[in-house]
Every structure is written in C-alpha cells, then in structure tokens.
Short mmCIF file of C-alpha atoms and ligand atoms in Angstrom, two decimals:
data_model
loop_
_atom_site.label_atom_id
_atom_site.label_comp_id
_atom_site.label_asym_id
_atom_site.label_seq_id
_atom_site.Cartn_x
_atom_site.Cartn_y
_atom_site.Cartn_z
CA MET B 3 -30.02 -6.78 -44.23
CA VAL B 4 -29.41 -3.25 -42.94
CA LYS B 5 -26.22 -3.03 -40.89
CA ILE B 6 -25.79 -0.68 -37.99
CA CYS B 7 -22.53 0.00 -36.20
CA CYS B 8 -22.30 1.99 -33.00
CA ILE B 9 -18.95 3.48 -31.97
CA GLY B 10 -18.79 3.62 -28.15
CA ALA B 11 -20.02 0.74 -25.99
CA GLY B 12 -20.87 2.81 -22.93
CA TYR B 13 -23.98 3.64 -20.90
CA VAL B 14 -25.70 4.90 -24.05
CA GLY B 15 -24.24 2.81 -26.87
CA GLY B 16 -24.68 -0.55 -25.11
CA PRO B 17 -28.33 -0.31 -24.01
CA THR B 18 -29.62 1.62 -27.07
CA MET B 19 -28.09 -0.84 -29.51
CA ALA B 20 -29.23 -3.86 -27.49
CA VAL B 21 -32.80 -2.54 -27.69
CA ILE B 22 -32.54 -1.81 -31.43
CA ALA B 23 -31.28 -5.39 -31.95
CA LEU B 24 -34.17 -6.77 -29.89
CA LYS B 25 -36.84 -4.74 -31.64
CA CYS B 26 -35.38 -5.08 -35.16
CA PRO B 27 -34.42 -8.72 -35.77
CA ASP B 28 -33.94 -7.81 -39.46
CA ILE B 29 -31.09 -5.44 -38.63
CA GLU B 30 -27.54 -6.50 -37.72
CA VAL B 31 -26.11 -4.37 -34.93
CA ALA B 32 -22.41 -4.20 -34.02
CA VAL B 33 -21.30 -2.19 -30.99
CA VAL B 34 -17.60 -1.35 -31.15
CA ASP B 35 -15.18 0.24 -28.73
CA ILE B 36 -11.45 0.78 -28.37
CA SER B 37 -11.63 -0.50 -24.80
CA VAL B 38 -10.84 -4.21 -24.88
CA SER B 39 -11.95 -4.72 -21.28
CA ARG B 40 -15.31 -3.07 -21.93
CA ILE B 41 -15.98 -5.20 -25.00
CA ASN B 42 -14.88 -8.37 -23.16
CA ALA B 43 -17.34 -7.51 -20.41
CA TRP B 44 -20.17 -6.99 -22.93
CA ASN B 45 -19.37 -10.47 -24.25
CA SER B 46 -19.38 -12.02 -20.76
CA ASP B 47 -21.99 -12.77 -18.08
CA GLN B 48 -20.84 -9.70 -16.11
CA LEU B 49 -21.91 -6.73 -18.26
CA PRO B 50 -19.82 -3.57 -17.77
CA ILE B 51 -22.79 -1.52 -16.59
CA TYR B 52 -25.63 -2.26 -14.19
CA GLU B 53 -29.05 -1.43 -15.57
CA PRO B 54 -32.28 -3.23 -14.65
CA GLY B 55 -33.49 -5.43 -17.54
CA LEU B 56 -30.33 -5.00 -19.62
CA ASP B 57 -28.94 -8.51 -19.03
CA ASP B 58 -32.07 -10.05 -20.36
CA VAL B 59 -32.13 -7.98 -23.58
CA VAL B 60 -28.44 -8.61 -24.27
CA LYS B 61 -28.77 -12.35 -23.65
CA GLN B 62 -31.70 -12.58 -26.07
CA ARG B 63 -29.86 -11.02 -29.03
CA ARG B 64 -26.09 -11.42 -28.45
CA GLY B 65 -24.53 -13.62 -31.12
CA LYS B 66 -27.72 -13.44 -33.23
CA ASN B 67 -28.00 -9.87 -34.54
CA LEU B 68 -26.12 -8.12 -31.73
CA PHE B 69 -22.32 -8.19 -31.62
CA PHE B 70 -19.75 -6.48 -29.42
CA SER B 71 -16.32 -6.05 -30.96
CA THR B 72 -13.04 -4.15 -30.86
CA ASP B 73 -12.72 -4.46 -34.62
CA VAL B 74 -13.92 -0.89 -35.00
CA GLU B 75 -12.77 -0.31 -38.55
CA ARG B 76 -14.27 -3.45 -40.09
CA HIS B 77 -17.70 -2.88 -38.60
CA VAL B 78 -17.71 0.80 -39.54
CA MET B 79 -16.71 -0.08 -43.08
CA GLU B 80 -19.53 -2.62 -43.41
CA ALA B 81 -22.27 -0.48 -41.86
CA ASP B 82 -25.03 1.49 -43.60
CA ILE B 83 -25.75 3.54 -40.49
CA VAL B 84 -22.99 4.50 -38.02
CA PHE B 85 -24.03 5.80 -34.62
CA VAL B 86 -21.36 7.69 -32.72
CA SER B 87 -21.86 7.38 -28.99
CA VAL B 88 -18.43 8.22 -27.67
CA ASN B 89 -17.93 10.31 -24.58
CA THR B 90 -17.98 14.10 -24.92
CA PRO B 91 -16.57 15.27 -21.57
CA THR B 92 -15.92 18.80 -20.39
CA LYS B 93 -12.57 20.18 -21.58
CA THR B 94 -9.94 20.14 -18.86
CA GLN B 95 -7.40 22.37 -20.58
CA GLY B 96 -7.02 25.08 -23.23
CA PRO B 97 -9.67 27.58 -24.29
CA GLY B 98 -13.07 26.74 -22.80
CA ALA B 99 -11.53 24.52 -20.07
CA GLY B 100 -14.11 23.67 -17.39
CA LYS B 101 -17.02 24.52 -19.71
CA ALA B 102 -16.76 23.55 -23.37
CA ALA B 103 -17.29 20.00 -24.61
CA ASP B 104 -14.13 18.10 -25.44
CA LEU B 105 -14.74 16.67 -28.90
CA THR B 106 -11.42 14.82 -29.16
CA TYR B 107 -13.04 11.40 -29.09
CA TRP B 108 -15.76 12.46 -31.52
CA GLU B 109 -13.29 13.97 -33.96
CA SER B 110 -11.08 10.90 -33.96
CA ALA B 111 -14.15 8.71 -34.56
CA ALA B 112 -15.18 10.93 -37.50
CA ARG B 113 -11.70 10.82 -39.03
CA MET B 114 -11.67 7.06 -38.71
CA ILE B 115 -15.09 6.79 -40.40
CA ALA B 116 -13.80 8.90 -43.29
CA ASP B 117 -10.64 6.78 -43.54
CA VAL B 118 -12.22 3.35 -43.67
CA SER B 119 -15.49 3.98 -45.52
CA LYS B 120 -15.90 2.52 -48.98
CA SER B 121 -19.64 3.11 -49.37
CA ASP B 122 -22.19 5.87 -48.60
CA LYS B 123 -23.20 6.11 -44.95
CA ILE B 124 -25.56 7.81 -42.58
CA VAL B 125 -23.58 9.05 -39.57
CA VAL B 126 -25.72 9.60 -36.47
CA GLU B 127 -24.72 11.84 -33.57
CA LYS B 128 -25.87 9.92 -30.52
CA SER B 129 -23.44 11.59 -28.14
CA THR B 130 -24.53 14.91 -26.67
CA VAL B 131 -22.67 17.58 -28.60
CA PRO B 132 -22.57 21.39 -28.87
CA VAL B 133 -24.89 23.02 -31.40
CA LYS B 134 -23.27 23.05 -34.84
CA THR B 135 -21.11 19.99 -34.19
CA ALA B 136 -22.72 18.31 -37.18
CA GLU B 137 -21.29 21.05 -39.38
CA ALA B 138 -17.76 20.36 -38.12
CA ILE B 139 -18.23 16.61 -38.47
CA GLU B 140 -19.56 17.08 -41.99
CA LYS B 141 -16.41 19.03 -42.88
CA ILE B 142 -14.13 16.31 -41.51
CA LEU B 143 -16.04 13.62 -43.37
CA THR B 144 -16.42 15.40 -46.70
CA HIS B 145 -12.82 16.67 -46.79
CA ASN B 146 -11.52 13.16 -46.31
CA SER B 147 -14.18 11.16 -48.07
CA LYS B 148 -12.77 10.19 -51.46
CA GLY B 149 -16.15 10.94 -53.05
CA ILE B 150 -18.26 8.97 -50.58
CA ASN B 151 -21.57 10.55 -49.59
CA PHE B 152 -22.14 11.02 -45.85
CA GLN B 153 -25.39 12.26 -44.37
CA ILE B 154 -25.18 13.50 -40.79
CA LEU B 155 -28.14 13.15 -38.47
CA SER B 156 -28.55 14.26 -34.89
CA ASN B 157 -30.41 11.72 -32.78
CA PRO B 158 -29.74 12.68 -29.15
CA GLU B 159 -30.48 10.16 -26.44
CA PHE B 160 -32.92 11.02 -23.65
CA LEU B 161 -32.75 7.80 -21.60
CA ALA B 162 -32.21 8.06 -17.86
CA GLU B 163 -29.76 5.69 -16.19
CA GLY B 164 -31.51 3.32 -13.81
CA THR B 165 -34.54 3.15 -16.13
CA ALA B 166 -32.70 3.00 -19.46
CA ILE B 167 -34.38 -0.13 -20.78
CA GLU B 168 -37.86 1.06 -19.84
CA ASP B 169 -37.11 4.46 -21.41
CA LEU B 170 -35.81 2.85 -24.60
CA PHE B 171 -38.78 0.48 -24.89
CA SER B 172 -41.23 3.31 -24.47
CA PRO B 173 -39.57 6.68 -25.13
CA ASP B 174 -41.50 9.93 -24.60
CA ARG B 175 -40.05 10.91 -27.95
CA VAL B 176 -37.32 10.05 -30.41
CA LEU B 177 -35.75 13.13 -31.97
CA ILE B 178 -34.11 13.04 -35.39
CA GLY B 179 -32.52 16.13 -36.87
CA GLY B 180 -31.17 16.32 -40.39
CA ARG B 181 -30.38 18.60 -43.30
CA GLU B 182 -33.38 20.13 -45.04
CA THR B 183 -32.19 18.79 -48.41
CA PRO B 184 -33.70 15.80 -50.27
CA ALA B 185 -30.69 13.68 -49.24
CA GLY B 186 -31.01 14.85 -45.64
CA GLN B 187 -34.72 14.04 -45.57
CA LYS B 188 -34.06 10.60 -47.09
CA ALA B 189 -31.56 9.89 -44.30
CA ILE B 190 -34.07 10.99 -41.66
CA GLN B 191 -36.59 8.62 -43.21
CA ALA B 192 -34.11 5.71 -43.07
CA LEU B 193 -33.45 6.23 -39.36
CA LYS B 194 -37.14 6.77 -38.71
CA GLU B 195 -37.80 3.33 -40.20
CA VAL B 196 -35.47 1.76 -37.64
CA TYR B 197 -37.31 3.32 -34.68
CA ALA B 198 -40.73 2.73 -36.29
CA HIS B 199 -40.20 -1.01 -35.54
CA TRP B 200 -41.48 -0.24 -32.02
CA VAL B 201 -41.95 3.50 -31.44
CA PRO B 202 -45.36 4.96 -32.44
CA GLU B 203 -45.00 7.39 -35.34
CA GLU B 204 -46.34 10.39 -33.41
CA ARG B 205 -43.48 10.01 -30.93
CA ILE B 206 -40.80 10.29 -33.60
CA ILE B 207 -40.08 13.99 -34.00
CA CYS B 208 -38.08 15.34 -36.91
CA SER B 209 -36.34 18.70 -36.99
CA ASN B 210 -33.39 20.48 -38.46
CA LEU B 211 -29.93 19.51 -37.21
CA TRP B 212 -29.39 22.50 -34.96
CA SER B 213 -32.76 22.17 -33.23
CA ALA B 214 -32.04 18.52 -32.47
CA GLU B 215 -28.59 19.28 -31.08
CA LEU B 216 -29.86 22.17 -28.97
CA SER B 217 -32.96 20.29 -27.74
CA LYS B 218 -30.81 17.78 -25.87
CA LEU B 219 -28.84 20.50 -24.08
CA ALA B 220 -32.05 22.40 -23.34
CA ALA B 221 -33.85 19.30 -22.02
CA ASP B 222 -31.03 18.50 -19.60
CA ALA B 223 -30.86 22.14 -18.50
CA PHE B 224 -34.63 22.23 -17.83
CA LEU B 225 -34.51 18.97 -15.85
CA ALA B 226 -31.56 20.10 -13.74
CA GLN B 227 -33.21 23.48 -13.23
CA ARG B 228 -36.23 21.82 -11.58
CA ILE B 229 -33.96 20.04 -9.13
CA SER B 230 -32.05 23.21 -8.33
CA SER B 231 -35.34 25.09 -7.94
CA VAL B 232 -36.71 22.64 -5.39
CA ASN B 233 -33.33 22.43 -3.66
CA ALA B 234 -33.20 26.22 -3.35
CA ILE B 235 -36.66 26.11 -1.77
CA SER B 236 -35.47 23.32 0.58
CA ALA B 237 -32.94 25.71 2.17
CA LEU B 238 -35.72 28.21 2.80
CA CYS B 239 -37.95 25.46 4.22
CA GLU B 240 -35.28 24.60 6.79
CA ALA B 241 -34.99 28.27 7.75
CA THR B 242 -38.73 28.78 8.12
CA GLY B 243 -40.15 25.48 9.39
CA ALA B 244 -41.92 24.67 6.10
CA ASN B 245 -41.67 21.10 4.79
CA VAL B 246 -40.27 20.79 1.26
CA THR B 247 -42.23 17.60 0.55
CA GLU B 248 -45.47 19.40 1.33
CA VAL B 249 -44.43 22.46 -0.67
CA ALA B 250 -43.35 20.36 -3.68
CA HIS B 251 -46.60 18.40 -3.54
CA ALA B 252 -48.68 21.58 -3.50
CA VAL B 253 -46.61 23.20 -6.26
CA GLY B 254 -46.59 20.07 -8.43
CA LYS B 255 -50.38 19.76 -8.31
CA ASP B 256 -50.51 22.71 -10.70
CA THR B 257 -50.87 20.95 -14.05
CA ARG B 258 -48.72 23.62 -15.67
CA ILE B 259 -45.85 22.54 -13.38
CA GLY B 260 -46.51 18.83 -12.81
CA PRO B 261 -45.31 16.56 -10.01
CA LYS B 262 -42.18 14.94 -11.50
CA PHE B 263 -38.57 15.83 -10.70
CA LEU B 264 -39.49 17.82 -7.61
CA ASN B 265 -37.72 15.77 -4.95
CA ALA B 266 -35.34 17.81 -2.82
CA SER B 267 -31.99 16.11 -2.33
CA VAL B 268 -28.30 16.60 -1.67
CA GLY B 269 -27.99 17.54 -5.35
CA PHE B 270 -28.09 16.16 -8.85
CA GLY B 271 -25.27 14.15 -10.38
CA GLY B 272 -24.66 11.93 -13.37
CA SER B 273 -22.60 12.35 -16.46
CA CYS B 274 -25.01 14.70 -18.27
CA PHE B 275 -26.60 17.54 -16.33
CA GLN B 276 -23.58 19.53 -15.22
CA LYS B 277 -21.60 18.82 -18.37
CA ASP B 278 -24.44 19.76 -20.68
CA ILE B 279 -25.31 22.96 -18.80
CA LEU B 280 -21.66 24.04 -18.78
CA ASN B 281 -21.63 23.38 -22.47
CA LEU B 282 -24.81 25.45 -22.93
CA VAL B 283 -23.28 28.25 -20.86
CA TYR B 284 -20.17 28.20 -23.03
CA ILE B 285 -22.18 28.30 -26.24
CA CYS B 286 -24.19 31.27 -24.90
CA GLU B 287 -20.99 33.12 -24.00
CA CYS B 288 -19.50 32.41 -27.43
CA ASN B 289 -22.67 33.80 -29.01
CA GLY B 290 -22.53 37.05 -27.01
CA LEU B 291 -25.35 36.15 -24.63
CA PRO B 292 -23.86 36.64 -21.12
CA GLU B 293 -27.28 37.12 -19.45
CA VAL B 294 -28.50 33.78 -20.76
CA ALA B 295 -25.21 32.14 -19.77
CA ASN B 296 -25.49 33.50 -16.21
CA TYR B 297 -29.07 32.33 -15.90
CA TRP B 298 -28.11 28.70 -16.57
CA LYS B 299 -24.88 28.92 -14.59
CA GLN B 300 -27.00 29.55 -11.52
CA VAL B 301 -28.51 26.04 -11.80
CA ILE B 302 -25.04 24.60 -11.20
CA LYS B 303 -24.23 27.10 -8.47
CA ILE B 304 -27.32 26.05 -6.50
CA ASN B 305 -26.34 22.41 -6.95
CA ASP B 306 -22.87 23.11 -5.57
CA TYR B 307 -24.42 25.16 -2.75
CA GLN B 308 -26.72 22.27 -1.84
CA LYS B 309 -23.78 19.87 -1.50
CA SER B 310 -21.69 22.25 0.60
CA ARG B 311 -24.75 23.15 2.70
CA PHE B 312 -25.15 19.44 3.44
CA VAL B 313 -21.50 19.06 4.48
CA ASN B 314 -21.75 22.16 6.66
CA ARG B 315 -24.86 20.78 8.33
CA VAL B 316 -23.09 17.50 9.12
CA VAL B 317 -20.05 19.22 10.56
CA SER B 318 -21.92 21.86 12.56
CA SER B 319 -24.32 19.29 14.04
CA MET B 320 -21.45 17.15 15.23
CA PHE B 321 -19.98 19.89 17.44
CA ASN B 322 -18.38 21.73 14.53
CA THR B 323 -15.84 19.04 13.78
CA VAL B 324 -15.74 15.57 12.29
CA SER B 325 -12.00 15.23 12.68
CA GLY B 326 -11.12 11.62 13.52
CA LYS B 327 -14.81 10.65 13.69
CA LYS B 328 -16.11 7.71 11.73
CA VAL B 329 -18.91 8.73 9.38
CA ALA B 330 -20.83 6.05 7.46
CA ILE B 331 -21.70 6.90 3.87
CA LEU B 332 -24.67 4.92 2.60
CA GLY B 333 -24.83 5.11 -1.17
CA PHE B 334 -22.23 6.44 -3.57
CA ALA B 335 -23.84 6.09 -7.03
CA PHE B 336 -25.46 9.27 -8.35
CA LYS B 337 -28.90 7.65 -8.16
CA LYS B 338 -30.41 4.28 -7.32
CA ASP B 339 -30.41 1.34 -9.74
CA THR B 340 -27.13 2.29 -11.35
CA GLY B 341 -23.48 1.76 -10.46
CA ASP B 342 -22.54 4.99 -12.24
CA THR B 343 -20.66 7.47 -10.06
CA ARG B 344 -19.88 10.15 -12.59
CA GLU B 345 -20.47 13.57 -10.95
CA THR B 346 -22.24 11.90 -8.04
CA PRO B 347 -22.86 14.37 -5.20
CA ALA B 348 -21.27 11.73 -2.94
CA ILE B 349 -17.86 12.74 -4.30
CA ASP B 350 -18.17 16.36 -3.18
CA VAL B 351 -19.79 15.43 0.13
CA CYS B 352 -17.07 12.86 0.92
CA LYS B 353 -14.33 15.27 -0.12
CA GLY B 354 -15.90 17.94 2.10
CA LEU B 355 -15.94 15.59 5.11
CA LEU B 356 -12.43 14.35 4.36
CA GLY B 357 -11.36 18.00 4.28
CA ASP B 358 -12.32 18.16 7.96
CA LYS B 359 -10.42 14.88 8.51
CA ALA B 360 -13.40 12.55 8.97
CA ARG B 361 -12.86 8.80 8.61
CA LEU B 362 -15.33 7.46 6.06
CA SER B 363 -16.81 4.00 5.79
CA ILE B 364 -18.65 3.75 2.51
CA TYR B 365 -21.21 1.21 1.35
CA ASP B 366 -22.98 1.11 -2.01
CA PRO B 367 -24.58 -2.06 -3.37
CA GLN B 368 -23.31 -1.44 -6.94
CA VAL B 369 -20.08 0.52 -6.70
CA SER B 370 -16.69 -1.16 -6.28
CA GLU B 371 -13.96 -0.06 -3.88
CA ASP B 372 -11.64 0.69 -6.80
CA GLN B 373 -14.16 3.02 -8.35
CA ILE B 374 -14.77 4.89 -5.08
CA GLN B 375 -11.07 5.33 -4.36
CA ARG B 376 -10.47 6.50 -7.91
CA ASP B 377 -13.35 8.99 -7.75
CA LEU B 378 -12.11 10.44 -4.48
CA SER B 379 -8.57 10.90 -5.73
CA MET B 380 -9.46 12.33 -9.14
CA LYS B 381 -9.54 16.00 -10.12
CA LYS B 382 -12.81 17.63 -11.20
CA PHE B 383 -13.70 16.92 -14.84
CA ASP B 384 -11.11 14.14 -15.16
CA TRP B 385 -13.79 11.56 -14.46
CA ASP B 386 -15.30 11.42 -17.92
CA HIS B 387 -12.04 10.86 -19.71
CA PRO B 388 -12.03 7.04 -19.69
CA ILE B 389 -9.20 5.51 -17.71
CA HIS B 390 -7.82 3.70 -20.72
CA LEU B 391 -7.65 7.00 -22.60
CA GLN B 392 -5.98 8.89 -19.74
CA PRO B 393 -2.28 9.63 -19.87
CA GLN B 394 -1.60 8.94 -16.20
CA SER B 395 -2.96 6.25 -13.89
CA PRO B 396 -5.26 7.21 -10.98
CA THR B 397 -3.56 8.58 -7.91
CA ALA B 398 -3.06 6.60 -4.71
CA ALA B 399 -6.05 5.49 -2.68
CA VAL B 400 -7.43 7.91 -0.10
CA LYS B 401 -6.28 6.57 3.27
CA GLN B 402 -9.13 7.93 5.41
CA VAL B 403 -11.64 5.92 3.39
CA GLY B 404 -12.80 2.36 3.91
CA VAL B 405 -15.23 0.65 1.56
CA VAL B 406 -17.39 -2.15 2.95
CA TRP B 407 -20.03 -4.43 1.50
CA ASP B 408 -22.72 -4.05 4.15
CA ALA B 409 -24.62 -1.10 5.68
CA TYR B 410 -24.28 -2.61 9.19
CA GLU B 411 -20.50 -2.88 8.84
CA ALA B 412 -20.32 0.70 7.57
CA THR B 413 -22.22 2.08 10.55
CA LYS B 414 -20.47 0.06 13.28
CA GLY B 415 -18.91 2.54 15.77
CA ALA B 416 -19.85 5.52 13.59
CA HIS B 417 -20.84 8.92 14.95
CA GLY B 418 -23.06 9.74 12.00
CA ILE B 419 -24.63 8.32 8.86
CA CYS B 420 -24.99 10.22 5.58
CA ILE B 421 -27.49 8.73 3.13
CA LEU B 422 -26.41 9.92 -0.30
CA THR B 423 -28.21 7.57 -2.73
CA GLU B 424 -31.88 6.61 -2.53
CA TRP B 425 -31.35 2.82 -2.72
CA ASP B 426 -34.58 1.09 -1.62
CA GLU B 427 -32.69 -1.12 0.85
CA PHE B 428 -31.85 1.94 2.99
CA LYS B 429 -35.54 2.35 3.79
CA SER B 430 -35.80 -1.05 5.45
CA LEU B 431 -32.54 -1.36 7.40
CA ASP B 432 -32.80 -2.39 11.07
CA TYR B 433 -32.11 1.10 12.42
CA LYS B 434 -32.45 -0.04 16.04
CA LYS B 435 -29.61 -2.50 15.51
CA ILE B 436 -27.61 0.25 13.79
CA TYR B 437 -28.30 2.75 16.61
CA ASP B 438 -27.14 0.27 19.23
CA GLN B 439 -23.74 -0.14 17.57
CA MET B 440 -23.08 3.58 16.98
CA GLN B 441 -21.42 6.27 19.11
CA LYS B 442 -23.86 8.58 20.91
CA PRO B 443 -25.32 10.99 20.13
CA ALA B 444 -26.00 9.15 16.88
CA PHE B 445 -26.83 11.23 13.81
CA VAL B 446 -28.56 10.46 10.50
CA PHE B 447 -28.21 12.99 7.70
CA ASP B 448 -30.66 11.94 5.05
CA GLY B 449 -29.60 13.50 1.76
CA ARG B 450 -32.39 11.77 -0.17
CA ASN B 451 -35.30 11.89 2.26
CA VAL B 452 -35.67 8.11 2.23
CA VAL B 453 -35.93 7.22 5.93
CA ASP B 454 -38.92 7.63 8.24
CA ALA B 455 -37.39 10.41 10.36
CA GLU B 456 -40.00 10.16 13.13
CA LYS B 457 -39.34 6.43 13.64
CA LEU B 458 -35.61 7.06 13.79
CA ARG B 459 -36.09 9.86 16.34
CA GLN B 460 -38.08 7.48 18.51
CA ILE B 461 -35.10 5.10 18.45
CA GLY B 462 -32.89 7.95 19.67
CA PHE B 463 -31.25 9.29 16.50
CA ILE B 464 -30.84 12.98 15.77
CA VAL B 465 -32.14 13.21 12.21
CA TYR B 466 -31.58 15.79 9.49
CA SER B 467 -33.83 15.48 6.44
CA ILE B 468 -33.30 17.90 3.56
CA GLY B 469 -35.85 20.71 3.57
CA LYS B 470 -37.79 19.39 6.58
CA PRO B 471 -38.40 21.08 9.95
CA LEU B 472 -35.23 20.75 12.01
CA ASP B 473 -34.74 18.82 15.26
CA GLU B 474 -34.17 21.09 18.28
CA TRP B 475 -30.56 19.87 18.32
CA LEU B 476 -29.94 21.04 14.76
CA LYS B 477 -31.63 24.40 15.39
CA ASP B 478 -29.18 25.01 18.21
CA MET B 479 -26.24 24.28 15.92
CA PRO B 480 -26.61 26.77 13.04
CA ALA B 481 -24.93 25.63 9.85
CA VAL B 482 -21.38 26.97 9.55
CA ALA B 483 -20.76 29.40 6.70
P1 NAI H 525 -19.24 6.23 -21.79
O1 NAI H 525 -17.98 6.87 -21.35
O2 NAI H 525 -19.91 5.24 -20.92
O3 NAI H 525 -18.97 5.48 -23.19
C1 NAI H 525 -18.25 6.04 -24.24
C2 NAI H 525 -17.39 4.95 -24.86
O4 NAI H 525 -16.82 5.46 -26.06
C3 NAI H 525 -16.22 4.49 -23.99
O5 NAI H 525 -16.33 3.10 -23.73
C4 NAI H 525 -14.98 4.81 -24.83
O6 NAI H 525 -13.97 3.82 -24.72
C5 NAI H 525 -15.54 4.83 -26.23
N1 NAI H 525 -14.74 5.57 -27.18
C6 NAI H 525 -14.20 6.81 -27.04
N2 NAI H 525 -13.55 7.15 -28.18
C7 NAI H 525 -13.67 6.11 -29.03
C8 NAI H 525 -13.24 5.88 -30.37
N3 NAI H 525 -12.56 6.80 -31.06
N4 NAI H 525 -13.53 4.67 -30.95
C9 NAI H 525 -14.24 3.75 -30.26
N5 NAI H 525 -14.69 3.91 -29.01
C10 NAI H 525 -14.43 5.10 -28.41
O7 NAI H 525 -20.24 7.41 -22.17
P2 NAI H 525 -21.84 7.38 -22.17
O8 NAI H 525 -22.39 7.64 -20.84
O9 NAI H 525 -22.32 6.21 -22.94
O10 NAI H 525 -22.13 8.71 -23.01
C11 NAI H 525 -21.88 8.79 -24.39
C12 NAI H 525 -22.50 10.05 -24.92
O11 NAI H 525 -23.91 10.00 -24.73
C13 NAI H 525 -22.02 11.33 -24.22
O12 NAI H 525 -21.97 12.35 -25.18
C14 NAI H 525 -23.12 11.60 -23.23
O13 NAI H 525 -23.22 12.96 -22.92
C15 NAI H 525 -24.35 11.14 -23.98
N6 NAI H 525 -25.47 10.73 -23.14
C16 NAI H 525 -25.27 9.99 -21.99
C17 NAI H 525 -26.35 9.60 -21.22
C18 NAI H 525 -26.15 8.81 -19.97
O14 NAI H 525 -27.12 8.64 -19.23
N7 NAI H 525 -24.98 8.30 -19.67
C19 NAI H 525 -27.73 9.92 -21.62
C20 NAI H 525 -27.82 10.63 -22.84
C21 NAI H 525 -26.72 11.03 -23.56
#
C-alpha cells in the first residue's frame, strides 16, 4: 500500500488529503501537524475549519485510510510521498519584510524530513512558494540525506475556500512540476497516478519545476487583478452614475474576458492573493524587473484604496464622524461559506472605523469572538504566523468592539450597517424590523452588493452599494479624502 504523509493540517492539507483518502482507498494518508489542538479538532466532531462537504468526507475515511496525528516524524519516516503544506506567510522582519515569503516553517519541515528518512521519498511542495524554492529544498535534503534519494515535485493547490471540496472533486487542472531527468519524470508519474484515481488525464498538467511554482503565483495575481480591475471601475461608476453590475455584465459577455470574478466589492481578502502578489513583486525586484513589480503592486494598491474608500464613504455619509456611534458589521470572514478571516477586508474596514472612534457590533455566522478580537489587535502580516508558533500572545481585546451571535442584535440601536461578507442570510433578513430598531437616519453600506437597495430605500434606509448610482444623500456628502 502506498503511504502518503502531509505535513500541515490546515485549510489546504486537511481537505486535500481527505479527498485523496476518499478517492484512493488503496492509499494510506496521514495528515500531521505540530499543533496538538488542530490535530485534536481533526479527530473530533468539530473540525478546525468550516468548509461545506468536508465533514462528510472526513467522516467517511477517518480511521480507515485517513489519519490525523502529531507524530510527525513517524509518519514522515513511513511515507513514500510527503506533501508539505505548511504556511508560507509574508516575512515580518529582516530583508524582504512585508513582501518576501517566510520559508521558516518550510525549511524546518525539510530539515526534519532529511533527519528522519530511512528510505527514498518523493517530497511534494503543496504550499505556495517562491520560484526556485524547490532548488533550496533539494539542497537541504541532499546535504543531509545520508545517501537517500529525494525527488522534489511542485504541485501547487488551486482550491478556493468555501468551495474546496467541490474544487478538489472536480479541479480545472492539477499541476505537477518536476525535474526533467528520468528520476524526476518517474516521480511525476507516481504522483499523477494518485490523482488519476479521479481526475481525467487531460486535466493533469505536467511541467518543469519552475513553471509549476510560478504558475501558482501568476494564477493568484491574475485572479486578484480582475477584482482590482472591476473595483477600480466601481469608483468611476459612482462618480459618473454608471452601474458596475451592468458594466461588468456587458464586459464579461465578451468571451475573451468571461463573466467570472467580476463582482465589485469592498476588496479581496484571504490568505493567498495579497501574500502571493507581494511575493511575486519581491521576486520581480530581485530579478531586476522593477516595471513588472510595479505593475503587480498596483493590484494591491487598488485593493487597499477600495477598503479606505469604503470607510471614507461610511464616515462622510454619517455627517463626517462616527465617533461614539454604534455601527453594525455584518460578516467578518473574507468570503461566504468559510470561517477564515485571514486578510479579510473586514479587518481594515473595522480598524478604519475604530480609528474614528466608532463602536462596533459584529456578527458573522462562522467567526468566533476570540478570532475577531485577535484579528483587530494584531499587526499586519502577523496573522499568518500561527498562534502556537508566535513568540508572544495576542494583545488585549479591542474595547470598542462587541461580537454578537445575531444580525438583529448587532443592528439594535445602530446608526449604520456595513455588510462586509456576502453570506446568503444577509439577503433575507427582515430589514423593516431592523430599520425600526435603528437610529435615524439609518444607513446601509453594502460592501458586497447583496441587498435589494431599492426595497431598503422604500423602507427608509439610505443605501450605499459599491459602484452603483448614489442616493441624493450620498451625493451631497462627497467622500472625504
Ligand atoms: P494553515 O496555516 O491553515 O496550515 C498550515 C499548518 O502547518 C498549520 O496548522 C501549522 O501548525 C502547520 N505547520 C507549520 N510548520 C510545521 C511543521 N514544521 N511541522 C508540522 N506542521 C507545521 O495554512 P493553509 O491555508 O493550509 O496554507 C498552506 C499553504 O498552502 C500556504 O503556502 C498557502 O499559501 C497555500 N495555499 C492556501 C490556500 C488556501 O485557500 N488557504 C489555497 C492554495 C494554497
């Protein structure tokens, strides 16, 4: 029986390995992590991450050919194929701080693999890494290997949180990069055989290592660029009276452009887009390509602009101050159907409002109070360094913030509502009931264009929808600079 071990039981390691175990009953899969609490959660009824369909897959295979364990070394030693799916956050200090990928966790995983291995192994980069990481990893492994043969493959993950299981069941493509040597090609073939259990052959793409590594960074940059493009247009729509939904629809009808990923919003978030673009920017700079670096940097600048533009709109609409006013925040996760808050635009929006001394009442169906308080007290880029790996504990809770477990509670007595995640339940709230219990004038700032603005206006709300023609009220209150 082929044995797979995956180091890192996070948003990628957990779901990808659960699906491999489901689709390949002839393969034994062990997912290992240094976080005891995370592994305990994977072995319990309350999985550490929320992802539609994941519970079901885990329950079907756990204890059969899917195991979660903290015994990292034993499972690595026994495995034929070792996936490394540890976090690769942005560096917070030293050269490249704020841009380059921090490969501390990756390097320590590689050193451990070299230390404990007693047989040949295929080591698979699942984490998103800078181009040429495989070369560095190869050096660590071969210099410490005691004659063991390691083949490095790059197999970046393209799943999207919120639809991870669907994406893994039916991926657009699986990408496997390897050395162009006979041994490299043999390793590619071995990994291909794993995916071939359920992925059609024409969707399994093979390439050299560097193309595979770069493709992941490029794919994330392209996706984020579409969002920043439509968000840039949304600002112009508001200034001109055009409607971004109509513009995006017309633009997306061009088959060369396509309709997906053209929803204007308060901005993109998630653990990948910003981190991977910063990483791309850094690699361009290191390779003497400042023009290319600046081009991609602009995607992040527009995203930051969109978040601050939203905050400015909220403040200016509410008589240029939110000081002491209760503002309800509906949604904190970076997108619907996940509890993940890494780089969520809600953090910057909330911090912006707190900067003007607003009182926030936050509701998200999947995010805990602890998580929200931690996110709001953490410094930029600290978020992706797991708590258990951080030297100091999170700072004290933010006092101006309350977290509640109901949208009606959050909006009680509020002056305004900011919708920051597109949870379906926000479309069908009883907005009349909400209006009646709010201060007047009552505002809705829809950062995801989920509500029926016309209906809300009929109730009496002043409504701001991203990129849509503005209410007279909002026109009279130009956004502050
Ligand atoms: P995560 O932070 O949820 O999980 C990483 C896990 O690795 C943590 O539980 C941590 O305790 C563990 N870990 C760190 N060092 C370790 C070590 N030496 N030994 C054992 N365990 C160790 O991160 P996530 O989101 O799963 O991302 C992992 C990688 O996949 C990153 O490079 C990310 O960029 C990439 N990725 C993430 C996607 C996402 O949607 N979250 C999608 C595609 C790629």
